[in-house]
Structure formats: structure tokens, C-alpha cells
GROMACS .gro file of N, CA and C in nm:
model
  489
    1MET      N    1  -0.960   1.313   0.852
    1MET     CA    2  -0.926   1.168   0.879
    1MET      C    3  -0.768   1.170   0.826
    2LYS      N    4  -0.690   1.094   0.910
    2LYS     CA    5  -0.549   1.083   0.879
    2LYS      C    6  -0.515   0.964   0.764
    3LYS      N    7  -0.437   1.018   0.679
    3LYS     CA    8  -0.390   0.947   0.578
    3LYS      C    9  -0.247   0.880   0.566
    4VAL      N   10  -0.214   0.785   0.534
    4VAL     CA   11  -0.084   0.750   0.529
    4VAL      C   12  -0.035   0.696   0.398
    5VAL      N   13   0.067   0.712   0.341
    5VAL     CA   14   0.144   0.647   0.217
    5VAL      C   15   0.213   0.533   0.253
    6ILE      N   16   0.196   0.433   0.192
    6ILE     CA   17   0.252   0.309   0.247
    6ILE      C   18   0.321   0.262   0.101
    7VAL      N   19   0.503   0.294   0.108
    7VAL     CA   20   0.579   0.287  -0.023
    7VAL      C   21   0.623   0.149  -0.005
    8GLY      N   22   0.610   0.068  -0.135
    8GLY     CA   23   0.694  -0.066  -0.131
    8GLY      C   24   0.756  -0.066  -0.254
    9SER      N   25   0.913  -0.065  -0.264
    9SER     CA   26   0.998  -0.055  -0.374
    9SER      C   27   1.106  -0.130  -0.297
   10SER      N   28   1.172  -0.188  -0.430
   10SER     CA   29   1.340  -0.238  -0.409
   10SER      C   30   1.438  -0.124  -0.334
   11ARG      N   31   1.400   0.001  -0.398
   11ARG     CA   32   1.512   0.088  -0.377
   11ARG      C   33   1.456   0.194  -0.309
   12ASN      N   34   1.526   0.292  -0.219
   12ASN     CA   35   1.478   0.393  -0.177
   12ASN      C   36   1.522   0.526  -0.245
   13ASP      N   37   1.591   0.510  -0.373
   13ASP     CA   38   1.635   0.632  -0.440
   13ASP      C   39   1.595   0.617  -0.597
   14GLY      N   40   1.498   0.533  -0.605
   14GLY     CA   41   1.452   0.529  -0.754
   14GLY      C   42   1.339   0.624  -0.787
   15ASP      N   43   1.265   0.549  -0.915
   15ASP     CA   44   1.152   0.643  -0.965
   15ASP      C   45   1.041   0.643  -0.862
   16THR      N   46   1.013   0.545  -0.798
   16THR     CA   47   0.907   0.519  -0.700
   16THR      C   48   0.955   0.614  -0.595
   17ALA      N   49   1.069   0.620  -0.539
   17ALA     CA   50   1.092   0.729  -0.440
   17ALA      C   51   1.068   0.874  -0.494
   18ASN      N   52   1.101   0.903  -0.611
   18ASN     CA   53   1.059   1.027  -0.655
   18ASN      C   54   0.927   1.058  -0.676
   19LEU      N   55   0.816   0.949  -0.718
   19LEU     CA   56   0.695   0.970  -0.697
   19LEU      C   57   0.626   0.998  -0.570
   20THR      N   58   0.696   0.935  -0.469
   20THR     CA   59   0.655   0.915  -0.320
   20THR      C   60   0.691   1.072  -0.286
   21LYS      N   61   0.787   1.122  -0.323
   21LYS     CA   62   0.849   1.241  -0.270
   21LYS      C   63   0.769   1.345  -0.296
   22GLN      N   64   0.723   1.366  -0.425
   22GLN     CA   65   0.603   1.455  -0.497
   22GLN      C   66   0.484   1.456  -0.421
   23LEU      N   67   0.430   1.302  -0.396
   23LEU     CA   68   0.320   1.288  -0.342
   23LEU      C   69   0.308   1.341  -0.197
   24ILE      N   70   0.440   1.304  -0.141
   24ILE     CA   71   0.435   1.363   0.013
   24ILE      C   72   0.425   1.528   0.027
   25GLU      N   73   0.501   1.592  -0.073
   25GLU     CA   74   0.535   1.735  -0.054
   25GLU      C   75   0.391   1.771  -0.125
   26LYS      N   76   0.301   1.745  -0.186
   26LYS     CA   77   0.188   1.803  -0.247
   26LYS      C   78   0.071   1.778  -0.118
   27SER      N   79   0.082   1.664  -0.072
   27SER     CA   80  -0.042   1.621   0.022
   27SER      C   81  -0.039   1.641   0.186
   28LYS      N   82   0.104   1.644   0.208
   28LYS     CA   83   0.149   1.649   0.358
   28LYS      C   84   0.079   1.510   0.435
   29TRP      N   85   0.062   1.421   0.354
   29TRP     CA   86   0.027   1.285   0.430
   29TRP      C   87   0.147   1.236   0.511
   30ASP      N   88   0.124   1.143   0.597
   30ASP     CA   89   0.231   1.061   0.645
   30ASP      C   90   0.303   0.967   0.574
   31LEU      N   91   0.403   0.912   0.601
   31LEU     CA   92   0.502   0.807   0.508
   31LEU      C   93   0.539   0.679   0.594
   32VAL      N   94   0.511   0.584   0.543
   32VAL     CA   95   0.586   0.449   0.597
   32VAL      C   96   0.628   0.371   0.474
   33ASN      N   97   0.746   0.356   0.480
   33ASN     CA   98   0.864   0.291   0.395
   33ASN      C   99   0.868   0.159   0.451
   34LEU      N  100   0.823   0.062   0.363
   34LEU     CA  101   0.805  -0.077   0.409
   34LEU      C  102   0.976  -0.134   0.402
   35ASN      N  103   1.070  -0.062   0.336
   35ASN     CA  104   1.216  -0.097   0.369
   35ASN      C  105   1.269  -0.071   0.492
   36ASP      N  106   1.178   0.011   0.590
   36ASP     CA  107   1.221   0.052   0.710
   36ASP      C  108   1.209  -0.069   0.826
   37TYR      N  109   1.114  -0.180   0.751
   37TYR     CA  110   1.098  -0.261   0.833
   37TYR      C  111   1.143  -0.397   0.810
   38GLU      N  112   1.161  -0.516   0.902
   38GLU     CA  113   1.175  -0.627   0.883
   38GLU      C  114   1.070  -0.746   0.901
   39PHE      N  115   1.005  -0.790   0.791
   39PHE     CA  116   0.885  -0.896   0.804
   39PHE      C  117   0.939  -0.965   0.691
   40SER      N  118   0.869  -1.102   0.724
   40SER     CA  119   0.887  -1.218   0.612
   40SER      C  120   0.744  -1.251   0.550
   41TYR      N  121   0.768  -1.339   0.445
   41TYR     CA  122   0.667  -1.393   0.367
   41TYR      C  123   0.583  -1.451   0.450
   42PHE      N  124   0.425  -1.456   0.440
   42PHE     CA  125   0.326  -1.541   0.499
   42PHE      C  126   0.379  -1.669   0.531
   43ASP      N  127   0.336  -1.732   0.646
   43ASP     CA  128   0.362  -1.839   0.699
   43ASP      C  129   0.264  -1.912   0.760
   44TYR      N  130   0.212  -2.038   0.704
   44TYR     CA  131   0.105  -2.102   0.774
   44TYR      C  132   0.100  -2.150   0.935
   45LYS      N  133   0.243  -2.138   0.959
   45LYS     CA  134   0.246  -2.198   1.100
   45LYS      C  135   0.269  -2.065   1.174
   46HIS      N  136   0.294  -1.941   1.119
   46HIS     CA  137   0.300  -1.805   1.213
   46HIS      C  138   0.425  -1.793   1.294
   47GLU      N  139   0.515  -1.890   1.238
   47GLU     CA  140   0.647  -1.867   1.294
   47GLU      C  141   0.735  -1.729   1.295
   48ASN      N  142   0.658  -1.636   1.214
   48ASN     CA  143   0.708  -1.504   1.175
   48ASN      C  144   0.640  -1.394   1.262
   49ARG      N  145   0.569  -1.445   1.351
   49ARG     CA  146   0.446  -1.360   1.450
   49ARG      C  147   0.534  -1.235   1.530
   50ASN      N  148   0.659  -1.248   1.543
   50ASN     CA  149   0.757  -1.153   1.612
   50ASN      C  150   0.836  -1.069   1.512
   51ASP      N  151   0.794  -1.075   1.397
   51ASP     CA  152   0.880  -0.976   1.314
   51ASP      C  153   0.811  -0.841   1.321
   52ASP      N  154   0.830  -0.757   1.235
   52ASP     CA  155   0.776  -0.611   1.270
   52ASP      C  156   0.629  -0.599   1.198
   53TYR      N  157   0.575  -0.696   1.118
   53TYR     CA  158   0.455  -0.672   1.043
   53TYR      C  159   0.333  -0.646   1.136
   54LEU      N  160   0.318  -0.730   1.251
   54LEU     CA  161   0.215  -0.702   1.339
   54LEU      C  162   0.213  -0.578   1.411
   55ASN      N  163   0.332  -0.540   1.445
   55ASN     CA  164   0.333  -0.411   1.512
   55ASN      C  165   0.322  -0.285   1.421
   56LEU      N  166   0.381  -0.323   1.307
   56LEU     CA  167   0.341  -0.205   1.215
   56LEU      C  168   0.201  -0.180   1.164
   57MET      N  169   0.132  -0.306   1.158
   57MET     CA  170  -0.026  -0.300   1.139
   57MET      C  171  -0.084  -0.219   1.245
   58LYS      N  172  -0.063  -0.270   1.368
   58LYS     CA  173  -0.097  -0.214   1.495
   58LYS      C  174  -0.082  -0.039   1.480
   59GLU      N  175   0.034  -0.026   1.460
   59GLU     CA  176   0.056   0.133   1.438
   59GLU      C  177  -0.030   0.204   1.334
   60ILE      N  178  -0.037   0.150   1.223
   60ILE     CA  179  -0.088   0.189   1.114
   60ILE      C  180  -0.240   0.204   1.141
   61LEU      N  181  -0.296   0.099   1.178
   61LEU     CA  182  -0.447   0.098   1.249
   61LEU      C  183  -0.475   0.175   1.375
   62GLU      N  184  -0.391   0.221   1.432
   62GLU     CA  185  -0.422   0.309   1.542
   62GLU      C  186  -0.419   0.469   1.499
   63LYS      N  187  -0.363   0.491   1.394
   63LYS     CA  188  -0.335   0.628   1.351
   63LYS      C  189  -0.405   0.675   1.229
   64TYR      N  190  -0.466   0.567   1.129
   64TYR     CA  191  -0.491   0.626   1.011
   64TYR      C  192  -0.623   0.566   0.965
   65GLU      N  193  -0.698   0.637   0.875
   65GLU     CA  194  -0.829   0.597   0.841
   65GLU      C  195  -0.819   0.560   0.690
   66THR      N  196  -0.728   0.632   0.619
   66THR     CA  197  -0.682   0.588   0.471
   66THR      C  198  -0.557   0.550   0.446
   67LEU      N  199  -0.530   0.440   0.362
   67LEU     CA  200  -0.417   0.376   0.317
   67LEU      C  201  -0.374   0.400   0.189
   68ILE      N  202  -0.277   0.470   0.138
   68ILE     CA  203  -0.240   0.476   0.013
   68ILE      C  204  -0.141   0.408  -0.011
   69PHE      N  205  -0.118   0.319  -0.119
   69PHE     CA  206  -0.014   0.225  -0.145
   69PHE      C  207   0.041   0.279  -0.255
   70VAL      N  208   0.184   0.275  -0.237
   70VAL     CA  209   0.285   0.308  -0.383
   70VAL      C  210   0.356   0.199  -0.416
   71THR      N  211   0.359   0.193  -0.539
   71THR     CA  212   0.444   0.070  -0.582
   71THR      C  213   0.479   0.091  -0.720
   72PRO      N  214   0.615   0.051  -0.747
   72PRO     CA  215   0.650   0.033  -0.897
   72PRO      C  216   0.575  -0.081  -0.964
   73ILE      N  217   0.581  -0.087  -1.073
   73ILE     CA  218   0.521  -0.217  -1.162
   73ILE      C  219   0.647  -0.298  -1.177
   74TYR      N  220   0.633  -0.415  -1.134
   74TYR     CA  221   0.727  -0.536  -1.161
   74TYR      C  222   0.676  -0.643  -1.220
   75TRP      N  223   0.710  -0.659  -1.373
   75TRP     CA  224   0.650  -0.759  -1.432
   75TRP      C  225   0.482  -0.775  -1.418
   76TYR      N  226   0.429  -0.658  -1.435
   76TYR     CA  227   0.314  -0.643  -1.453
   76TYR      C  228   0.222  -0.652  -1.328
   77SER      N  229   0.296  -0.633  -1.224
   77SER     CA  230   0.237  -0.653  -1.087
   77SER      C  231   0.300  -0.561  -0.993
   78MET      N  232   0.249  -0.563  -0.860
   78MET     CA  233   0.306  -0.480  -0.741
   78MET      C  234   0.453  -0.539  -0.749
   79SER      N  235   0.533  -0.460  -0.647
   79SER     CA  236   0.626  -0.489  -0.613
   79SER      C  237   0.637  -0.612  -0.522
   80GLY      N  238   0.751  -0.678  -0.517
   80GLY     CA  239   0.753  -0.792  -0.428
   80GLY      C  240   0.739  -0.773  -0.272
   81ILE      N  241   0.800  -0.664  -0.230
   81ILE     CA  242   0.765  -0.638  -0.078
   81ILE      C  243   0.625  -0.595  -0.058
   82MET      N  244   0.556  -0.515  -0.155
   82MET     CA  245   0.431  -0.493  -0.137
   82MET      C  246   0.356  -0.614  -0.151
   83LYS      N  247   0.384  -0.718  -0.234
   83LYS     CA  248   0.296  -0.834  -0.219
   83LYS      C  249   0.313  -0.903  -0.084
   84VAL      N  250   0.421  -0.920  -0.029
   84VAL     CA  251   0.442  -0.974   0.061
   84VAL      C  252   0.372  -0.916   0.194
   85PHE      N  253   0.377  -0.757   0.187
   85PHE     CA  254   0.256  -0.689   0.284
   85PHE      C  255   0.111  -0.740   0.262
   86PHE      N  256   0.119  -0.730   0.144
   86PHE     CA  257  -0.055  -0.801   0.141
   86PHE      C  258  -0.071  -0.938   0.181
   87ASP      N  259   0.011  -1.030   0.131
   87ASP     CA  260   0.006  -1.153   0.171
   87ASP      C  261  -0.009  -1.173   0.316
   88ARG      N  262   0.064  -1.102   0.407
   88ARG     CA  263   0.058  -1.085   0.547
   88ARG      C  264  -0.071  -1.037   0.614
   89PHE      N  265  -0.167  -0.981   0.518
   89PHE     CA  266  -0.295  -0.933   0.590
   89PHE      C  267  -0.355  -1.105   0.619
   90THR      N  268  -0.326  -1.193   0.574
   90THR     CA  269  -0.372  -1.311   0.646
   90THR      C  270  -0.360  -1.355   0.771
   91ASP      N  271  -0.243  -1.288   0.827
   91ASP     CA  272  -0.207  -1.294   0.956
   91ASP      C  273  -0.356  -1.225   1.044
   92LEU      N  274  -0.407  -1.107   0.969
   92LEU     CA  275  -0.504  -1.032   1.048
   92LEU      C  276  -0.649  -1.094   1.028
   93LEU      N  277  -0.630  -1.208   0.962
   93LEU     CA  278  -0.763  -1.295   0.942
   93LEU      C  279  -0.756  -1.411   1.055
   94THR      N  280  -0.637  -1.459   1.081
   94THR     CA  281  -0.616  -1.568   1.147
   94THR      C  282  -0.570  -1.552   1.292
   95ILE      N  283  -0.451  -1.506   1.304
   95ILE     CA  284  -0.382  -1.499   1.450
   95ILE      C  285  -0.408  -1.364   1.504
   96GLU      N  286  -0.467  -1.266   1.429
   96GLU     CA  287  -0.492  -1.125   1.492
   96GLU      C  288  -0.595  -1.075   1.442
   97LYS      N  289  -0.716  -1.150   1.449
   97LYS     CA  290  -0.848  -1.115   1.393
   97LYS      C  291  -0.917  -0.982   1.434
   98GLU      N  292  -0.893  -0.970   1.590
   98GLU     CA  293  -0.942  -0.803   1.628
   98GLU      C  294  -0.861  -0.713   1.586
   99LEU      N  295  -0.744  -0.734   1.547
   99LEU     CA  296  -0.679  -0.623   1.463
   99LEU      C  297  -0.737  -0.631   1.335
  100GLY      N  298  -0.743  -0.736   1.271
  100GLY     CA  299  -0.807  -0.736   1.127
  100GLY      C  300  -0.934  -0.694   1.107
  101ARG      N  301  -1.018  -0.686   1.216
  101ARG     CA  302  -1.161  -0.617   1.194
  101ARG      C  303  -1.146  -0.468   1.190
  102LYS      N  304  -1.032  -0.411   1.240
  102LYS     CA  305  -0.993  -0.270   1.244
  102LYS      C  306  -1.015  -0.212   1.096
  103LEU      N  307  -0.966  -0.304   0.996
  103LEU     CA  308  -0.955  -0.244   0.869
  103LEU      C  309  -1.095  -0.232   0.797
  104ARG      N  310  -1.203  -0.287   0.861
  104ARG     CA  311  -1.334  -0.253   0.802
  104ARG      C  312  -1.360  -0.107   0.807
  105GLY      N  313  -1.431  -0.057   0.705
  105GLY     CA  314  -1.441   0.088   0.719
  105GLY      C  315  -1.332   0.172   0.666
  106ARG      N  316  -1.189   0.126   0.676
  106ARG     CA  317  -1.102   0.199   0.626
  106ARG      C  318  -1.105   0.236   0.471
  107LYS      N  319  -1.014   0.309   0.408
  107LYS     CA  320  -1.001   0.339   0.271
  107LYS      C  321  -0.884   0.317   0.227
  108MET      N  322  -0.880   0.271   0.113
  108MET     CA  323  -0.762   0.209   0.046
  108MET      C  324  -0.755   0.280  -0.116
  109ALA      N  325  -0.619   0.325  -0.141
  109ALA     CA  326  -0.600   0.378  -0.288
  109ALA      C  327  -0.462   0.332  -0.317
  110VAL      N  328  -0.437   0.345  -0.445
  110VAL     CA  329  -0.303   0.297  -0.500
  110VAL      C  330  -0.248   0.419  -0.586
  111ILE      N  331  -0.121   0.434  -0.595
  111ILE     CA  332  -0.066   0.477  -0.717
  111ILE      C  333   0.064   0.412  -0.754
  112SER      N  334   0.099   0.414  -0.871
  112SER     CA  335   0.189   0.335  -0.924
  112SER      C  336   0.290   0.418  -1.020
  113CYS      N  337   0.386   0.350  -1.042
  113CYS     CA  338   0.485   0.416  -1.140
  113CYS      C  339   0.545   0.295  -1.247
  114SER      N  340   0.590   0.317  -1.385
  114SER     CA  341   0.670   0.227  -1.441
  114SER      C  342   0.720   0.317  -1.572
  115ILE      N  343   0.772   0.265  -1.658
  115ILE     CA  344   0.808   0.323  -1.779
  115ILE      C  345   0.715   0.334  -1.908
  116GLY      N  346   0.626   0.279  -1.882
  116GLY     CA  347   0.509   0.295  -1.982
  116GLY      C  348   0.361   0.280  -1.948
  117GLU      N  349   0.268   0.289  -2.032
  117GLU     CA  350   0.142   0.276  -1.991
  117GLU      C  351   0.089   0.135  -2.058
  118ASN      N  352   0.145   0.039  -1.980
  118ASN     CA  353   0.108  -0.096  -2.034
  118ASN      C  354   0.040  -0.184  -1.928
  119LEU      N  355  -0.018  -0.122  -1.840
  119LEU     CA  356  -0.100  -0.223  -1.716
  119LEU      C  357  -0.191  -0.288  -1.711
  120GLY      N  358  -0.294  -0.217  -1.792
  120GLY     CA  359  -0.432  -0.274  -1.837
  120GLY      C  360  -0.518  -0.278  -1.695
  121GLU      N  361  -0.661  -0.294  -1.682
  121GLU     CA  362  -0.715  -0.280  -1.583
  121GLU      C  363  -0.677  -0.378  -1.471
  122ASN      N  364  -0.640  -0.497  -1.511
  122ASN     CA  365  -0.640  -0.580  -1.411
  122ASN      C  366  -0.509  -0.581  -1.301
  123PHE      N  367  -0.434  -0.473  -1.350
  123PHE     CA  368  -0.348  -0.452  -1.234
  123PHE      C  369  -0.373  -0.422  -1.114
  124TRP      N  370  -0.524  -0.333  -1.106
  124TRP     CA  371  -0.565  -0.285  -0.985
  124TRP      C  372  -0.635  -0.377  -0.920
  125LEU      N  373  -0.677  -0.508  -0.969
  125LEU     CA  374  -0.746  -0.606  -0.932
  125LEU      C  375  -0.717  -0.656  -0.780
  126PRO      N  376  -0.582  -0.695  -0.765
  126PRO     CA  377  -0.551  -0.751  -0.611
  126PRO      C  378  -0.567  -0.616  -0.517
  127PHE      N  379  -0.569  -0.489  -0.560
  127PHE     CA  380  -0.584  -0.409  -0.434
  127PHE      C  381  -0.730  -0.380  -0.429
  128SER      N  382  -0.822  -0.366  -0.523
  128SER     CA  383  -0.960  -0.350  -0.522
  128SER      C  384  -1.024  -0.469  -0.454
  129GLU      N  385  -0.990  -0.606  -0.493
  129GLU     CA  386  -1.067  -0.711  -0.425
  129GLU      C  387  -1.015  -0.739  -0.287
  130THR      N  388  -0.891  -0.706  -0.273
  130THR     CA  389  -0.841  -0.697  -0.123
  130THR      C  390  -0.910  -0.620  -0.024
  131ALA      N  391  -0.918  -0.502  -0.088
  131ALA     CA  392  -0.993  -0.391  -0.024
  131ALA      C  393  -1.163  -0.454   0.025
  132LYS      N  394  -1.219  -0.491  -0.081
  132LYS     CA  395  -1.371  -0.547  -0.075
  132LYS      C  396  -1.356  -0.656   0.025
  133TYR      N  397  -1.279  -0.770   0.033
  133TYR     CA  398  -1.281  -0.876   0.089
  133TYR      C  399  -1.259  -0.823   0.263
  134LEU      N  400  -1.187  -0.730   0.260
  134LEU     CA  401  -1.138  -0.678   0.410
  134LEU      C  402  -1.227  -0.578   0.450
  135GLY      N  403  -1.337  -0.531   0.385
  135GLY     CA  404  -1.458  -0.434   0.432
  135GLY      C  405  -1.410  -0.323   0.422
  136MET      N  406  -1.314  -0.275   0.327
  136MET     CA  407  -1.263  -0.158   0.296
  136MET      C  408  -1.314  -0.091   0.200
  137GLU      N  409  -1.298   0.043   0.173
  137GLU     CA  410  -1.362   0.102   0.053
  137GLU      C  411  -1.249   0.148  -0.035
  138TYR      N  412  -1.246   0.097  -0.154
  138TYR     CA  413  -1.139   0.118  -0.261
  138TYR      C  414  -1.176   0.265  -0.330
  139ILE      N  415  -1.104   0.369  -0.299
  139ILE     CA  416  -1.112   0.483  -0.347
  139ILE      C  417  -1.062   0.529  -0.472
  140GLY      N  418  -0.975   0.468  -0.524
  140GLY     CA  419  -0.927   0.487  -0.647
  140GLY      C  420  -0.767   0.453  -0.675
  141ASN      N  421  -0.717   0.494  -0.789
  141ASN     CA  422  -0.588   0.460  -0.824
  141ASN      C  423  -0.550   0.557  -0.951
  142SER      N  424  -0.400   0.558  -0.954
  142SER     CA  425  -0.366   0.631  -1.060
  142SER      C  426  -0.203   0.572  -1.111
  143HIS      N  427  -0.174   0.600  -1.216
  143HIS     CA  428  -0.041   0.536  -1.265
  143HIS      C  429   0.023   0.638  -1.327
  144THR      N  430   0.173   0.657  -1.280
  144THR     CA  431   0.258   0.772  -1.365
  144THR      C  432   0.361   0.680  -1.434
  145ILE      N  433   0.385   0.788  -1.516
  145ILE     CA  434   0.522   0.725  -1.600
  145ILE      C  435   0.623   0.789  -1.582
  146THR      N  436   0.744   0.726  -1.557
  146THR     CA  437   0.860   0.756  -1.521
  146THR      C  438   0.913   0.853  -1.664
  147GLY      N  439   0.994   0.974  -1.608
  147GLY     CA  440   1.047   1.036  -1.714
  147GLY      C  441   0.936   1.145  -1.775
  148GLU      N  442   0.814   1.136  -1.733
  148GLU     CA  443   0.703   1.225  -1.766
  148GLU      C  444   0.696   1.331  -1.669
  149ASN      N  445   0.621   1.430  -1.702
  149ASN     CA  446   0.572   1.543  -1.592
  149ASN      C  447   0.439   1.476  -1.542
  150ASN      N  448   0.433   1.431  -1.427
  150ASN     CA  449   0.316   1.351  -1.356
  150ASN      C  450   0.247   1.432  -1.267
  151GLU      N  451   0.272   1.573  -1.249
  151GLU     CA  452   0.243   1.674  -1.157
  151GLU      C  453   0.072   1.675  -1.155
  152MET      N  454   0.034   1.671  -1.263
  152MET     CA  455  -0.126   1.682  -1.319
  152MET      C  456  -0.197   1.538  -1.235
  153LYS      N  457  -0.119   1.429  -1.272
  153LYS     CA  458  -0.176   1.313  -1.220
  153LYS      C  459  -0.182   1.301  -1.077
  154ILE      N  460  -0.052   1.338  -1.023
  154ILE     CA  461  -0.056   1.347  -0.880
  154ILE      C  462  -0.147   1.420  -0.804
  155THR      N  463  -0.175   1.568  -0.865
  155THR     CA  464  -0.276   1.641  -0.787
  155THR      C  465  -0.387   1.585  -0.827
  156GLU      N  466  -0.442   1.541  -0.926
  156GLU     CA  467  -0.555   1.486  -0.939
  156GLU      C  468  -0.586   1.350  -0.840
  157PHE      N  469  -0.500   1.295  -0.829
  157PHE     CA  470  -0.507   1.178  -0.765
  157PHE      C  471  -0.535   1.215  -0.584
  158ILE      N  472  -0.458   1.318  -0.566
  158ILE     CA  473  -0.455   1.374  -0.433
  158ILE      C  474  -0.610   1.425  -0.403
  159LYS      N  475  -0.660   1.489  -0.498
  159LYS     CA  476  -0.816   1.538  -0.492
  159LYS      C  477  -0.879   1.436  -0.509
  160GLN      N  478  -0.882   1.325  -0.556
  160GLN     CA  479  -0.969   1.202  -0.545
  160GLN      C  480  -0.962   1.164  -0.406
  161ILE      N  481  -0.874   1.145  -0.355
  161ILE     CA  482  -0.850   1.086  -0.201
  161ILE      C  483  -0.895   1.180  -0.094
  162GLU      N  484  -0.890   1.305  -0.139
  162GLU     CA  485  -0.939   1.395  -0.027
  162GLU      C  486  -1.074   1.410  -0.007
  163LYS      N  487  -1.137   1.393  -0.115
  163LYS     CA  488  -1.308   1.397  -0.148
  163LYS      C  489  -1.375   1.336   0.002
   0.00000   0.00000   0.00000
């Protein structure tokens, strides 16, 4: 089963980029950087249907069975670009239902990073509940701390995904 790491961070050269680099080097999974695409916030009128989002989702769903999201922690939540990406799942339930149905049975996991261990269990809720709502299997999560040796956490996360 092919896996893809989908990273959403404001910077391509920060702590999340370092985490992503380590994850890719150890796992050899493919990478999608949301900063490489132009897509906008969810729009009830779907006036943004011609941005990169729908084509990106078509590409992801054609190639991958497991989606691994990587995000920094911004104000106790996922990054802004990741939130916009998740909000756009609504397009897959309204104007692209056929594409949205392809999420059923796929797997989802999340790895995050921040400067401390202050998330609480509710941080993972938007991910796990979105997976459940879309008929995906939520297979786990991990949190890494900037400035620490996270090699063991990354290795364990990879093992969890590869089960």
C-alpha cells in the first residue's frame, strides 16, 4: 500500500520541515507539500473549484492508500494551511461526491511538532473524527518536540503506520 506524507506548514525551512525530512528519509514515503499548491478557503458557492485542491485530491486518491499528515502546532491546533486543506474535504461531499467516496477505506495518521508537550488529547480530535466521518481508518498519531532527539518517536510512528 502506497503512503504519502502531506505536510502543511507556513515555512518550508522550519522545524516541521526538519521533522518531515527525517520522516521521509526513514520511511521512503512520498511527499506532498501543501505550499506547492494554490488553493483557497472553503467557499459555499464553490467559486474556487478551479484552484489546485480538487486536482491534488484526485492525484492523491489515485496513488495512495494511506495519508500521513504532518503539521506544526499553531495555537493548540493544526496549522492554518492544514485546516484549509481539511475544510476543503467538504468539496468532496458536495460537488465531487464520486471523488469523496474514494476516501472510504483509506488510512489516516498524523505527526506533529512544537516546542513542548502541551497538546492534550483533544488536539487529535479533528483528525480522528474527520477520518471517522469520511469512512477512513485512523491509525495513529505522534507528537515530536523541537530541539529534542525525536528519532525514537519517528521510528515508532513509522512502525505503527507500516503494521
